[in-house]
mmCIF file of C-alpha atoms and ligand atoms in Angstrom:
data_model
loop_
_atom_site.group_PDB
_atom_site.id
_atom_site.type_symbol
_atom_site.label_atom_id
_atom_site.label_comp_id
_atom_site.label_asym_id
_atom_site.label_seq_id
_atom_site.Cartn_x
_atom_site.Cartn_y
_atom_site.Cartn_z
ATOM 1 C CA MET A 292 -6.243 -26.536 -22.749
ATOM 2 C CA THR A 293 -9.089 -26.952 -20.281
ATOM 3 C CA ILE A 294 -10.583 -30.340 -19.541
ATOM 4 C CA ILE A 295 -13.991 -30.224 -17.888
ATOM 5 C CA ASN A 296 -15.151 -33.234 -15.893
ATOM 6 C CA ASN A 297 -18.714 -34.531 -16.057
ATOM 7 C CA ALA A 298 -19.800 -32.104 -18.795
ATOM 8 C CA SER A 299 -23.301 -32.047 -20.253
ATOM 9 C CA LEU A 300 -23.465 -32.867 -23.978
ATOM 10 C CA LYS A 301 -27.014 -31.550 -24.349
ATOM 11 C CA PRO A 302 -25.956 -28.333 -26.153
ATOM 12 C CA PHE A 303 -23.724 -30.334 -28.505
ATOM 13 C CA ASN A 304 -26.145 -32.888 -30.019
ATOM 14 C CA THR A 305 -29.002 -31.831 -32.314
ATOM 15 C CA PHE A 306 -31.303 -34.482 -30.776
ATOM 16 C CA GLY A 307 -31.003 -32.436 -27.570
ATOM 17 C CA ILE A 308 -30.401 -35.539 -25.445
ATOM 18 C CA ASP A 309 -29.240 -34.881 -21.912
ATOM 19 C CA ALA A 310 -26.212 -37.153 -21.482
ATOM 20 C CA ASN A 311 -22.834 -36.419 -19.912
ATOM 21 C CA ALA A 312 -19.246 -36.830 -20.988
ATOM 22 C CA GLN A 313 -16.857 -38.223 -18.405
ATOM 23 C CA SER A 314 -14.640 -35.322 -19.486
ATOM 24 C CA TYR A 315 -14.721 -32.767 -22.297
ATOM 25 C CA CYS A 316 -12.261 -30.554 -24.136
ATOM 26 C CA ASP A 317 -13.101 -27.820 -26.655
ATOM 27 C CA ILE A 318 -10.420 -28.031 -29.384
ATOM 28 C CA ARG A 319 -9.731 -24.706 -31.119
ATOM 29 C CA SER A 320 -6.243 -25.252 -32.576
ATOM 30 C CA MET A 321 -4.174 -27.973 -34.264
ATOM 31 C CA GLU A 322 -1.566 -27.441 -31.529
ATOM 32 C CA THR A 323 -4.082 -28.288 -28.798
ATOM 33 C CA LEU A 324 -5.344 -31.279 -30.765
ATOM 34 C CA LYS A 325 -1.832 -32.701 -31.229
ATOM 35 C CA ASN A 326 -0.900 -32.111 -27.582
ATOM 36 C CA ILE A 327 -4.032 -33.686 -26.179
ATOM 37 C CA LEU A 328 -3.710 -36.727 -28.440
ATOM 38 C CA ARG A 329 -0.048 -37.109 -27.485
ATOM 39 C CA GLU A 330 -0.945 -37.032 -23.782
ATOM 40 C CA GLN A 331 -4.245 -38.900 -23.817
ATOM 41 C CA HIS A 332 -4.300 -41.269 -26.810
ATOM 42 C CA SER A 333 -4.101 -44.404 -24.689
ATOM 43 C CA LYS A 334 -7.255 -43.394 -22.772
ATOM 44 C CA PRO A 335 -10.794 -43.812 -24.161
ATOM 45 C CA LEU A 336 -11.488 -40.890 -26.519
ATOM 46 C CA PHE A 337 -14.593 -39.771 -28.343
ATOM 47 C CA PHE A 338 -14.566 -37.293 -31.227
ATOM 48 C CA LEU A 339 -17.427 -34.856 -31.551
ATOM 49 C CA GLY A 340 -18.213 -32.588 -34.499
ATOM 50 C CA GLY A 341 -21.563 -30.881 -35.053
ATOM 51 C CA GLY A 342 -23.414 -33.624 -33.112
ATOM 52 C CA SER A 343 -26.009 -33.840 -35.880
ATOM 53 C CA ASN A 344 -25.815 -37.530 -36.647
ATOM 54 C CA MET A 345 -25.781 -39.233 -33.277
ATOM 55 C CA LEU A 346 -28.168 -40.583 -30.674
ATOM 56 C CA LEU A 347 -26.803 -40.632 -27.136
ATOM 57 C CA THR A 348 -28.387 -43.545 -25.289
ATOM 58 C CA LYS A 349 -26.023 -43.280 -22.309
ATOM 59 C CA ASP A 350 -23.238 -41.159 -20.848
ATOM 60 C CA ILE A 351 -19.974 -41.171 -22.773
ATOM 61 C CA GLU A 352 -17.342 -42.815 -20.592
ATOM 62 C CA ALA A 353 -14.471 -41.137 -22.391
ATOM 63 C CA LEU A 354 -12.706 -37.836 -22.931
ATOM 64 C CA VAL A 355 -14.814 -36.049 -25.548
ATOM 65 C CA LEU A 356 -12.730 -33.979 -27.969
ATOM 66 C CA HIS A 357 -14.989 -31.360 -29.523
ATOM 67 C CA ILE A 358 -13.370 -30.468 -32.843
ATOM 68 C CA ASN A 359 -13.933 -26.734 -33.284
ATOM 69 C CA LEU A 360 -11.076 -25.876 -35.662
ATOM 70 C CA LYS A 361 -12.072 -22.835 -37.739
ATOM 71 C CA GLY A 362 -10.918 -21.271 -41.002
ATOM 72 C CA ILE A 363 -11.746 -21.096 -44.707
ATOM 73 C CA GLU A 364 -9.146 -20.327 -47.386
ATOM 74 C CA VAL A 365 -8.788 -20.465 -51.154
ATOM 75 C CA VAL A 366 -5.980 -22.892 -51.915
ATOM 76 C CA SER A 367 -5.821 -22.398 -55.689
ATOM 77 C CA GLU A 368 -7.996 -21.191 -58.537
ATOM 78 C CA THR A 369 -8.274 -21.032 -62.302
ATOM 79 C CA ASP A 370 -10.648 -18.911 -64.385
ATOM 80 C CA ASP A 371 -13.359 -21.566 -63.970
ATOM 81 C CA SER A 372 -12.862 -23.283 -60.642
ATOM 82 C CA VAL A 373 -11.559 -22.871 -57.140
ATOM 83 C CA ILE A 374 -10.203 -25.221 -54.496
ATOM 84 C CA ILE A 375 -11.207 -24.243 -50.994
ATOM 85 C CA LYS A 376 -9.856 -25.592 -47.744
ATOM 86 C CA ALA A 377 -12.261 -25.475 -44.818
ATOM 87 C CA MET A 378 -11.358 -26.518 -41.301
ATOM 88 C CA ALA A 379 -13.317 -29.323 -39.643
ATOM 89 C CA GLY A 380 -15.173 -27.122 -37.150
ATOM 90 C CA GLU A 381 -16.772 -24.871 -39.759
ATOM 91 C CA ASN A 382 -20.547 -25.196 -39.732
ATOM 92 C CA TRP A 383 -21.609 -26.815 -43.030
ATOM 93 C CA HIS A 384 -24.492 -24.484 -43.867
ATOM 94 C CA ASN A 385 -22.493 -21.337 -43.000
ATOM 95 C CA PHE A 386 -19.860 -22.629 -45.406
ATOM 96 C CA VAL A 387 -22.518 -23.077 -48.134
ATOM 97 C CA LEU A 388 -23.641 -19.477 -47.548
ATOM 98 C CA TRP A 389 -20.026 -18.256 -47.739
ATOM 99 C CA CYS A 390 -19.631 -20.056 -51.085
ATOM 100 C CA LEU A 391 -22.865 -18.534 -52.416
ATOM 101 C CA LYS A 392 -21.661 -15.062 -51.400
ATOM 102 C CA HIS A 393 -18.533 -15.653 -53.510
ATOM 103 C CA ASN A 394 -20.585 -17.215 -56.326
ATOM 104 C CA TYR A 395 -18.837 -20.602 -55.938
ATOM 105 C CA GLY A 396 -21.124 -23.373 -57.199
ATOM 106 C CA GLY A 397 -21.500 -27.087 -56.494
ATOM 107 C CA ILE A 398 -22.931 -27.373 -52.995
ATOM 108 C CA GLU A 399 -26.091 -25.240 -53.250
ATOM 109 C CA ASN A 400 -28.225 -28.441 -53.225
ATOM 110 C CA LEU A 401 -26.644 -29.265 -49.865
ATOM 111 C CA SER A 402 -27.953 -26.078 -48.195
ATOM 112 C CA LEU A 403 -29.191 -26.336 -44.620
ATOM 113 C CA ILE A 404 -27.718 -29.763 -43.879
ATOM 114 C CA PRO A 405 -26.887 -29.674 -40.169
ATOM 115 C CA GLY A 406 -23.419 -30.546 -38.938
ATOM 116 C CA ASN A 407 -19.829 -29.521 -39.513
ATOM 117 C CA MET A 408 -17.305 -29.753 -42.335
ATOM 118 C CA GLY A 409 -15.203 -32.396 -40.585
ATOM 119 C CA THR A 410 -18.016 -34.907 -40.355
ATOM 120 C CA ALA A 411 -19.407 -34.290 -43.859
ATOM 121 C CA PRO A 412 -17.024 -36.819 -45.504
ATOM 122 C CA ILE A 413 -17.605 -39.472 -42.828
ATOM 123 C CA GLN A 414 -21.124 -40.102 -44.042
ATOM 124 C CA ASN A 415 -20.760 -38.504 -47.488
ATOM 125 C CA ILE A 416 -23.643 -36.092 -46.847
ATOM 126 C CA GLY A 417 -26.127 -35.825 -49.679
ATOM 127 C CA ALA A 418 -29.425 -34.267 -50.706
ATOM 128 C CA TYR A 419 -31.435 -33.419 -53.818
ATOM 129 C CA GLY A 420 -29.213 -35.266 -56.294
ATOM 130 C CA VAL A 421 -25.816 -34.127 -54.969
ATOM 131 C CA GLU A 422 -23.382 -35.809 -52.591
ATOM 132 C CA LEU A 423 -20.269 -34.402 -50.954
ATOM 133 C CA LYS A 424 -18.125 -36.742 -53.072
ATOM 134 C CA ASP A 425 -19.176 -34.808 -56.211
ATOM 135 C CA VAL A 426 -17.068 -31.800 -55.101
ATOM 136 C CA PHE A 427 -14.627 -33.489 -52.732
ATOM 137 C CA VAL A 428 -10.908 -33.280 -53.572
ATOM 138 C CA SER A 429 -9.200 -34.446 -50.385
ATOM 139 C CA CYS A 430 -9.198 -34.176 -46.633
ATOM 140 C CA GLU A 431 -6.488 -33.993 -44.032
ATOM 141 C CA ALA A 432 -6.765 -36.150 -40.946
ATOM 142 C CA ILE A 433 -4.651 -36.729 -37.873
ATOM 143 C CA ASN A 434 -3.784 -40.215 -36.727
ATOM 144 C CA VAL A 435 -5.062 -40.601 -33.182
ATOM 145 C CA ASN A 436 -2.194 -42.816 -31.996
ATOM 146 C CA HIS A 437 0.805 -41.316 -33.807
ATOM 147 C CA GLN A 438 -0.424 -37.731 -34.390
ATOM 148 C CA ASN A 439 0.901 -37.648 -37.952
ATOM 149 C CA LEU A 440 -1.189 -35.922 -40.591
ATOM 150 C CA LYS A 441 -2.370 -37.851 -43.640
ATOM 151 C CA ILE A 442 -4.020 -36.604 -46.814
ATOM 152 C CA PHE A 443 -6.903 -38.779 -48.056
ATOM 153 C CA SER A 444 -7.757 -38.434 -51.751
ATOM 154 C CA LYS A 445 -11.285 -39.020 -53.002
ATOM 155 C CA SER A 446 -10.501 -42.621 -53.955
ATOM 156 C CA ASP A 447 -8.869 -43.270 -50.545
ATOM 157 C CA CYS A 448 -12.201 -42.391 -48.900
ATOM 158 C CA ASN A 449 -14.247 -45.220 -50.523
ATOM 159 C CA PHE A 450 -17.350 -43.049 -50.654
ATOM 160 C CA GLY A 451 -20.745 -44.733 -50.970
ATOM 161 C CA TYR A 452 -24.355 -43.889 -50.084
ATOM 162 C CA ARG A 453 -23.914 -42.300 -46.610
ATOM 163 C CA GLU A 454 -20.683 -44.292 -46.330
ATOM 164 C CA SER A 455 -16.911 -43.822 -46.292
ATOM 165 C CA ILE A 456 -13.766 -45.501 -45.030
ATOM 166 C CA PHE A 457 -14.002 -43.323 -41.884
ATOM 167 C CA LYS A 458 -17.178 -45.181 -40.884
ATOM 168 C CA GLN A 459 -15.698 -48.546 -41.770
ATOM 169 C CA ASP A 460 -12.037 -49.709 -41.704
ATOM 170 C CA LEU A 461 -10.620 -46.512 -40.187
ATOM 171 C CA LYS A 462 -13.358 -45.883 -37.635
ATOM 172 C CA GLY A 463 -11.874 -44.192 -34.559
ATOM 173 C CA ASN A 464 -8.329 -44.080 -36.004
ATOM 174 C CA TYR A 465 -8.327 -40.633 -37.588
ATOM 175 C CA ILE A 466 -9.800 -37.221 -36.869
ATOM 176 C CA ILE A 467 -10.549 -35.187 -39.984
ATOM 177 C CA THR A 468 -9.030 -31.728 -39.483
ATOM 178 C CA SER A 469 -9.806 -30.041 -42.829
ATOM 179 C CA VAL A 470 -11.484 -30.720 -46.163
ATOM 180 C CA ASN A 471 -10.616 -29.460 -49.679
ATOM 181 C CA LEU A 472 -13.480 -29.021 -52.135
ATOM 182 C CA LYS A 473 -13.444 -28.055 -55.819
ATOM 183 C CA LEU A 474 -16.202 -25.621 -56.773
ATOM 184 C CA THR A 475 -17.116 -23.790 -59.970
ATOM 185 C CA LYS A 476 -16.674 -20.021 -60.448
ATOM 186 C CA ASN A 477 -18.830 -19.824 -63.564
ATOM 187 C CA ASN A 478 -20.738 -22.189 -65.891
ATOM 188 C CA HIS A 479 -22.184 -23.762 -62.766
ATOM 189 C CA LYS A 480 -23.545 -27.269 -63.291
ATOM 190 C CA LEU A 481 -27.028 -26.844 -61.876
ATOM 191 C CA ARG A 482 -28.756 -29.954 -60.520
ATOM 192 C CA VAL A 483 -32.462 -29.288 -60.788
ATOM 193 C CA ASP A 484 -33.560 -32.767 -61.865
ATOM 194 C CA TYR A 485 -34.881 -33.645 -58.375
ATOM 195 C CA GLY A 486 -38.674 -33.298 -58.561
ATOM 196 C CA ALA A 487 -39.122 -31.190 -55.431
ATOM 197 C CA ILE A 488 -36.571 -28.609 -56.668
ATOM 198 C CA LYS A 489 -38.219 -28.425 -60.098
ATOM 199 C CA ASN A 490 -41.606 -27.835 -58.468
ATOM 200 C CA GLU A 491 -40.286 -25.222 -56.056
ATOM 201 C CA LEU A 492 -38.539 -23.246 -58.854
ATOM 202 C CA HIS A 493 -41.709 -23.494 -60.940
ATOM 203 C CA ALA A 494 -43.812 -22.193 -58.044
ATOM 204 C CA LEU A 495 -41.406 -19.270 -57.660
ATOM 205 C CA GLN A 496 -41.643 -18.704 -61.471
ATOM 206 C CA ILE A 497 -37.869 -18.975 -61.851
ATOM 207 C CA VAL A 498 -36.761 -19.978 -65.348
ATOM 208 C CA ASN A 499 -32.997 -19.416 -65.507
ATOM 209 C CA ALA A 500 -32.095 -20.474 -61.992
ATOM 210 C CA THR A 501 -28.895 -19.298 -60.309
ATOM 211 C CA ILE A 502 -27.077 -21.207 -57.587
ATOM 212 C CA GLN A 503 -28.675 -18.797 -55.095
ATOM 213 C CA ASP A 504 -32.152 -19.676 -56.453
ATOM 214 C CA ILE A 505 -31.414 -23.367 -56.019
ATOM 215 C CA SER A 506 -30.185 -22.823 -52.481
ATOM 216 C CA ASN A 507 -33.347 -20.838 -51.692
ATOM 217 C CA ALA A 508 -35.506 -23.623 -53.169
ATOM 218 C CA VAL A 509 -33.687 -26.307 -51.146
ATOM 219 C CA ILE A 510 -33.991 -24.232 -47.975
ATOM 220 C CA ALA A 511 -37.746 -23.830 -48.586
ATOM 221 C CA ILE A 512 -38.204 -27.584 -49.216
ATOM 222 C CA ARG A 513 -36.172 -28.589 -46.175
ATOM 223 C CA GLN A 514 -37.944 -26.084 -43.928
ATOM 224 C CA SER A 515 -41.306 -27.444 -45.051
ATOM 225 C CA LYS A 516 -40.410 -31.106 -44.336
ATOM 226 C CA LEU A 517 -37.634 -31.266 -41.801
ATOM 227 C CA PRO A 518 -37.853 -29.962 -38.233
ATOM 228 C CA ASP A 519 -35.365 -27.291 -37.160
ATOM 229 C CA PRO A 520 -33.177 -28.908 -34.460
ATOM 230 C CA LYS A 521 -33.166 -25.594 -32.576
ATOM 231 C CA GLU A 522 -36.925 -26.052 -32.104
ATOM 232 C CA ILE A 523 -37.450 -29.833 -32.111
ATOM 233 C CA GLY A 524 -34.546 -32.177 -31.417
ATOM 234 C CA ASN A 525 -33.702 -34.509 -34.326
ATOM 235 C CA SER A 526 -30.849 -35.933 -36.372
ATOM 236 C CA GLY A 527 -32.315 -35.660 -39.875
ATOM 237 C CA SER A 528 -32.979 -39.011 -41.552
ATOM 238 C CA PHE A 529 -32.805 -41.592 -38.800
ATOM 239 C CA PHE A 530 -32.681 -44.509 -41.262
ATOM 240 C CA LYS A 531 -31.023 -45.077 -44.629
ATOM 241 C CA ASN A 532 -33.204 -45.762 -47.634
ATOM 242 C CA PRO A 533 -32.909 -49.546 -48.135
ATOM 243 C CA ILE A 534 -31.446 -50.892 -51.374
ATOM 244 C CA VAL A 535 -33.203 -54.104 -52.415
ATOM 245 C CA SER A 536 -33.157 -56.452 -55.417
ATOM 246 C CA THR A 537 -35.698 -55.806 -58.187
ATOM 247 C CA GLU A 538 -37.268 -59.161 -57.224
ATOM 248 C CA VAL A 539 -37.904 -58.029 -53.647
ATOM 249 C CA PHE A 540 -39.326 -54.787 -55.042
ATOM 250 C CA LYS A 541 -41.641 -56.662 -57.443
ATOM 251 C CA THR A 542 -42.986 -58.682 -54.522
ATOM 252 C CA LEU A 543 -43.619 -55.433 -52.642
ATOM 253 C CA GLN A 544 -45.431 -54.023 -55.673
ATOM 254 C CA THR A 545 -47.826 -56.949 -55.830
ATOM 255 C CA ASN A 546 -49.273 -55.752 -52.494
ATOM 256 C CA PHE A 547 -48.514 -52.038 -52.802
ATOM 257 C CA SER A 548 -48.731 -50.907 -56.411
ATOM 258 C CA ASP A 549 -47.963 -47.312 -55.372
ATOM 259 C CA ALA A 550 -44.554 -48.179 -53.831
ATOM 260 C CA PRO A 551 -41.983 -45.563 -54.935
ATOM 261 C CA SER A 552 -38.406 -46.496 -55.922
ATOM 262 C CA TYR A 553 -35.263 -45.162 -57.588
ATOM 263 C CA ALA A 554 -33.201 -47.397 -59.889
ATOM 264 C CA ILE A 555 -29.684 -48.026 -58.580
ATOM 265 C CA SER A 556 -28.529 -50.591 -61.147
ATOM 266 C CA ALA A 557 -30.113 -53.136 -63.506
ATOM 267 C CA ASP A 558 -31.019 -55.369 -60.586
ATOM 268 C CA GLU A 559 -31.285 -53.073 -57.563
ATOM 269 C CA VAL A 560 -33.607 -50.276 -56.450
ATOM 270 C CA LYS A 561 -33.661 -47.890 -53.501
ATOM 271 C CA ILE A 562 -36.955 -47.546 -51.654
ATOM 272 C CA PRO A 563 -37.681 -44.419 -49.576
ATOM 273 C CA ALA A 564 -37.701 -45.632 -45.973
ATOM 274 C CA GLY A 565 -40.021 -42.684 -45.238
ATOM 275 C CA TRP A 566 -42.681 -44.323 -47.403
ATOM 276 C CA LEU A 567 -42.305 -47.708 -45.656
ATOM 277 C CA ILE A 568 -42.524 -46.051 -42.228
ATOM 278 C CA GLU A 569 -45.550 -43.994 -43.258
ATOM 279 C CA LYS A 570 -47.289 -47.117 -44.662
ATOM 280 C CA ALA A 571 -46.511 -48.874 -41.382
ATOM 281 C CA GLY A 572 -48.578 -46.176 -39.655
ATOM 282 C CA PHE A 573 -45.888 -44.308 -37.738
ATOM 283 C CA LYS A 574 -45.928 -40.935 -39.491
ATOM 284 C CA GLY A 575 -46.755 -38.153 -37.000
ATOM 285 C CA LYS A 576 -47.143 -40.632 -34.089
ATOM 286 C CA ARG A 577 -46.187 -39.151 -30.758
ATOM 287 C CA PHE A 578 -45.282 -41.179 -27.666
ATOM 288 C CA LYS A 579 -44.784 -39.024 -24.555
ATOM 289 C CA ASP A 580 -41.907 -36.695 -25.424
ATOM 290 C CA TYR A 581 -40.716 -38.373 -28.630
ATOM 291 C CA GLY A 582 -42.115 -39.533 -31.927
ATOM 292 C CA VAL A 583 -42.040 -39.607 -35.721
ATOM 293 C CA HIS A 584 -42.114 -36.261 -37.538
ATOM 294 C CA ASP A 585 -45.500 -35.504 -39.109
ATOM 295 C CA LYS A 586 -44.089 -34.199 -42.420
ATOM 296 C CA GLN A 587 -41.267 -36.715 -43.040
ATOM 297 C CA ALA A 588 -41.527 -40.171 -41.512
ATOM 298 C CA LEU A 589 -37.781 -40.769 -41.828
ATOM 299 C CA VAL A 590 -37.126 -38.294 -39.026
ATOM 300 C CA LEU A 591 -37.485 -39.207 -35.352
ATOM 301 C CA VAL A 592 -37.935 -36.305 -32.971
ATOM 302 C CA ASN A 593 -37.395 -35.339 -29.338
ATOM 303 C CA TYR A 594 -40.115 -32.920 -28.241
ATOM 304 C CA GLY A 595 -38.226 -31.962 -25.107
ATOM 305 C CA ASN A 596 -37.089 -34.395 -22.475
ATOM 306 C CA ALA A 597 -36.963 -37.762 -24.238
ATOM 307 C CA SER A 598 -34.023 -40.002 -23.428
ATOM 308 C CA GLY A 599 -31.843 -41.617 -26.066
ATOM 309 C CA LYS A 600 -33.196 -45.004 -24.897
ATOM 310 C CA ASP A 601 -36.796 -43.881 -25.606
ATOM 311 C CA ILE A 602 -35.863 -42.953 -29.160
ATOM 312 C CA LEU A 603 -33.829 -46.113 -29.677
ATOM 313 C CA GLU A 604 -36.806 -48.241 -28.554
ATOM 314 C CA LEU A 605 -39.055 -46.430 -31.033
ATOM 315 C CA ALA A 606 -36.486 -46.951 -33.805
ATOM 316 C CA GLN A 607 -36.357 -50.675 -33.019
ATOM 317 C CA LEU A 608 -40.136 -50.924 -33.031
ATOM 318 C CA ILE A 609 -40.212 -49.238 -36.450
ATOM 319 C CA GLN A 610 -37.516 -51.572 -37.790
ATOM 320 C CA LYS A 611 -39.392 -54.659 -36.535
ATOM 321 C CA THR A 612 -42.719 -53.474 -37.926
ATOM 322 C CA VAL A 613 -41.263 -52.623 -41.349
ATOM 323 C CA LYS A 614 -39.556 -56.041 -41.467
ATOM 324 C CA ARG A 615 -42.789 -57.814 -40.490
ATOM 325 C CA LEU A 616 -44.990 -55.931 -42.939
ATOM 326 C CA PHE A 617 -42.713 -55.655 -45.966
ATOM 327 C CA ASN A 618 -39.893 -58.131 -45.248
ATOM 328 C CA ILE A 619 -37.425 -55.276 -45.754
ATOM 329 C CA LYS A 620 -34.647 -54.423 -43.313
ATOM 330 C CA ILE A 621 -34.059 -50.726 -42.671
ATOM 331 C CA GLU A 622 -30.759 -49.728 -41.140
ATOM 332 C CA THR A 623 -30.057 -46.683 -39.002
ATOM 333 C CA GLU A 624 -28.186 -43.810 -40.566
ATOM 334 C CA VAL A 625 -27.636 -42.149 -37.224
ATOM 335 C CA ASN A 626 -24.752 -43.288 -35.067
ATOM 336 C CA ILE A 627 -26.204 -44.951 -31.936
ATOM 337 C CA LEU A 628 -24.026 -44.538 -28.866
HETATM 338 N N1 EPU B 71 -41.973 -40.489 -48.513
HETATM 339 C C1 EPU B 71 -43.205 -40.854 -48.006
HETATM 340 N N2 EPU B 71 -43.519 -40.459 -46.734
HETATM 341 C C2 EPU B 71 -42.686 -39.751 -45.967
HETATM 342 C C3 EPU B 71 -41.419 -39.379 -46.488
HETATM 343 C C4 EPU B 71 -41.090 -39.774 -47.760
HETATM 344 O O1 EPU B 71 -44.002 -41.494 -48.672
HETATM 345 O O2 EPU B 71 -43.036 -39.450 -44.813
HETATM 346 C C5 EPU B 71 -41.625 -40.910 -49.889
HETATM 347 C C6 EPU B 71 -42.306 -40.091 -50.970
HETATM 348 O O3 EPU B 71 -42.539 -40.961 -52.045
HETATM 349 C C7 EPU B 71 -41.227 -39.098 -51.382
HETATM 350 C C8 EPU B 71 -39.998 -39.953 -51.234
HETATM 351 O O4 EPU B 71 -40.242 -40.761 -50.077
HETATM 352 O O5 EPU B 71 -41.380 -38.664 -52.685
HETATM 353 C C9 EPU B 71 -38.718 -39.187 -51.048
HETATM 354 O O6 EPU B 71 -38.802 -38.303 -49.926
HETATM 355 P P1 EPU B 71 -37.740 -37.125 -49.726
HETATM 356 O O7 EPU B 71 -37.570 -36.326 -50.959
HETATM 357 O O8 EPU B 71 -38.098 -36.379 -48.486
HETATM 358 O O9 EPU B 71 -36.358 -37.882 -49.551
HETATM 359 P P2 EPU B 71 -35.910 -39.146 -48.690
HETATM 360 O O10 EPU B 71 -35.491 -40.231 -49.611
HETATM 361 O O11 EPU B 71 -36.929 -39.473 -47.669
HETATM 362 C C10 EPU B 71 -33.383 -38.497 -48.698
HETATM 363 C C11 EPU B 71 -32.276 -38.231 -47.723
HETATM 364 C C12 EPU B 71 -32.435 -36.864 -47.078
HETATM 365 C C13 EPU B 71 -32.430 -35.820 -48.182
HETATM 366 C C14 EPU B 71 -33.553 -36.136 -49.181
HETATM 367 C C15 EPU B 71 -33.531 -35.239 -50.389
HETATM 368 C C16 EPU B 71 -31.598 -40.423 -46.936
HETATM 369 C C17 EPU B 71 -31.563 -41.360 -45.783
HETATM 370 N N3 EPU B 71 -32.236 -39.271 -46.716
HETATM 371 O O12 EPU B 71 -34.608 -38.560 -47.953
HETATM 372 O O13 EPU B 71 -31.314 -36.638 -46.256
HETATM 373 O O14 EPU B 71 -32.592 -34.512 -47.654
HETATM 374 O O15 EPU B 71 -33.396 -37.487 -49.683
HETATM 375 O O16 EPU B 71 -32.459 -35.573 -51.218
HETATM 376 O O17 EPU B 71 -31.034 -40.724 -47.986
HETATM 377 C C18 EPU B 71 -30.446 -36.760 -44.051
HETATM 378 O O18 EPU B 71 -29.590 -37.535 -44.480
HETATM 379 O O19 EPU B 71 -30.480 -36.434 -42.823
HETATM 380 C C19 EPU B 71 -31.454 -36.229 -44.948
HETATM 381 C C20 EPU B 71 -32.446 -35.443 -44.509
#
């Protein structure tokens, strides 16, 4: 194993922030991972996956372990379904494409989400009416201090909206090494209820959609709204959509009758943070080398050489303004470091 001192993390975070790791190791095998944890677990460690959900506001004063374990295999199958094990370092979207090639259904709505397999359960990735938990069976993770492997079932993971036990109680204690998902081989359960997908399929004049059609529709929608990190640095939605009581929402509606919402329960609704940020006047605003995306206000962008601190300051200004105008707190989805 090679440990590089003072390594740049710029190529490894989708925001494209130029920050350094005190030291860095590219992990390609379970053997290397176990050995390095055995030797180094008492030192400060930082675990890096696809780097698609983080904002680096300073250098990382730790040994960065870049989890690049690769491999996809069918664990078991019946006539109707298949269980697939994918290693943590597999790129999420490449995995979706692999599943489509084999006609395995269930994650087509999650096409083009940046990031890797190993970090998908941490924030229970979701889009267009589907979340990872809908197809998740289990994941294997290594205990950082004792190096023993543990299997986490779906219920062990405590999945919620962009939440899991790995972000909460177990934060920093385990590294996810592989994930098992259950997908359909036929009679795919298509999720086309999300308005944007319906419209896109309609525009393409598709009546009996296949999982490939849905993936194509999602890719088209995402490409029209979300910036490609290879061109403009970003971490997808910077904030979570706030969940508020129906009373708070009614108060909002008295001033803004057009406020959108999705029902969560009898007494709670989710409000698109993108709408609040747009109403607050930030959509498309550019400050020097950073700003708010012009097609989706939930996404903060780095046009080139912004620092993590610049983007954090903008995020805080947005949070303060939204609180002042609407009395609603919006929380970051992205991990601020
Ligand atoms: N909206 C605005 N202005 C904006 C953006 C959104 O008014 O600039 C309002 C509109 O009413 C729109 C509604 O918000 O109809 C919903 O917008 P969109 O469909 O783009 O979804 P979102 O709620 O803003 C969430 C996820 C996205 C995911 C989409 C589609 C969160 C934090 N974000 O965004 O996830 O792709 O739904 O399912 O839940 C991500 O996590 O990185 C991500 C991109």
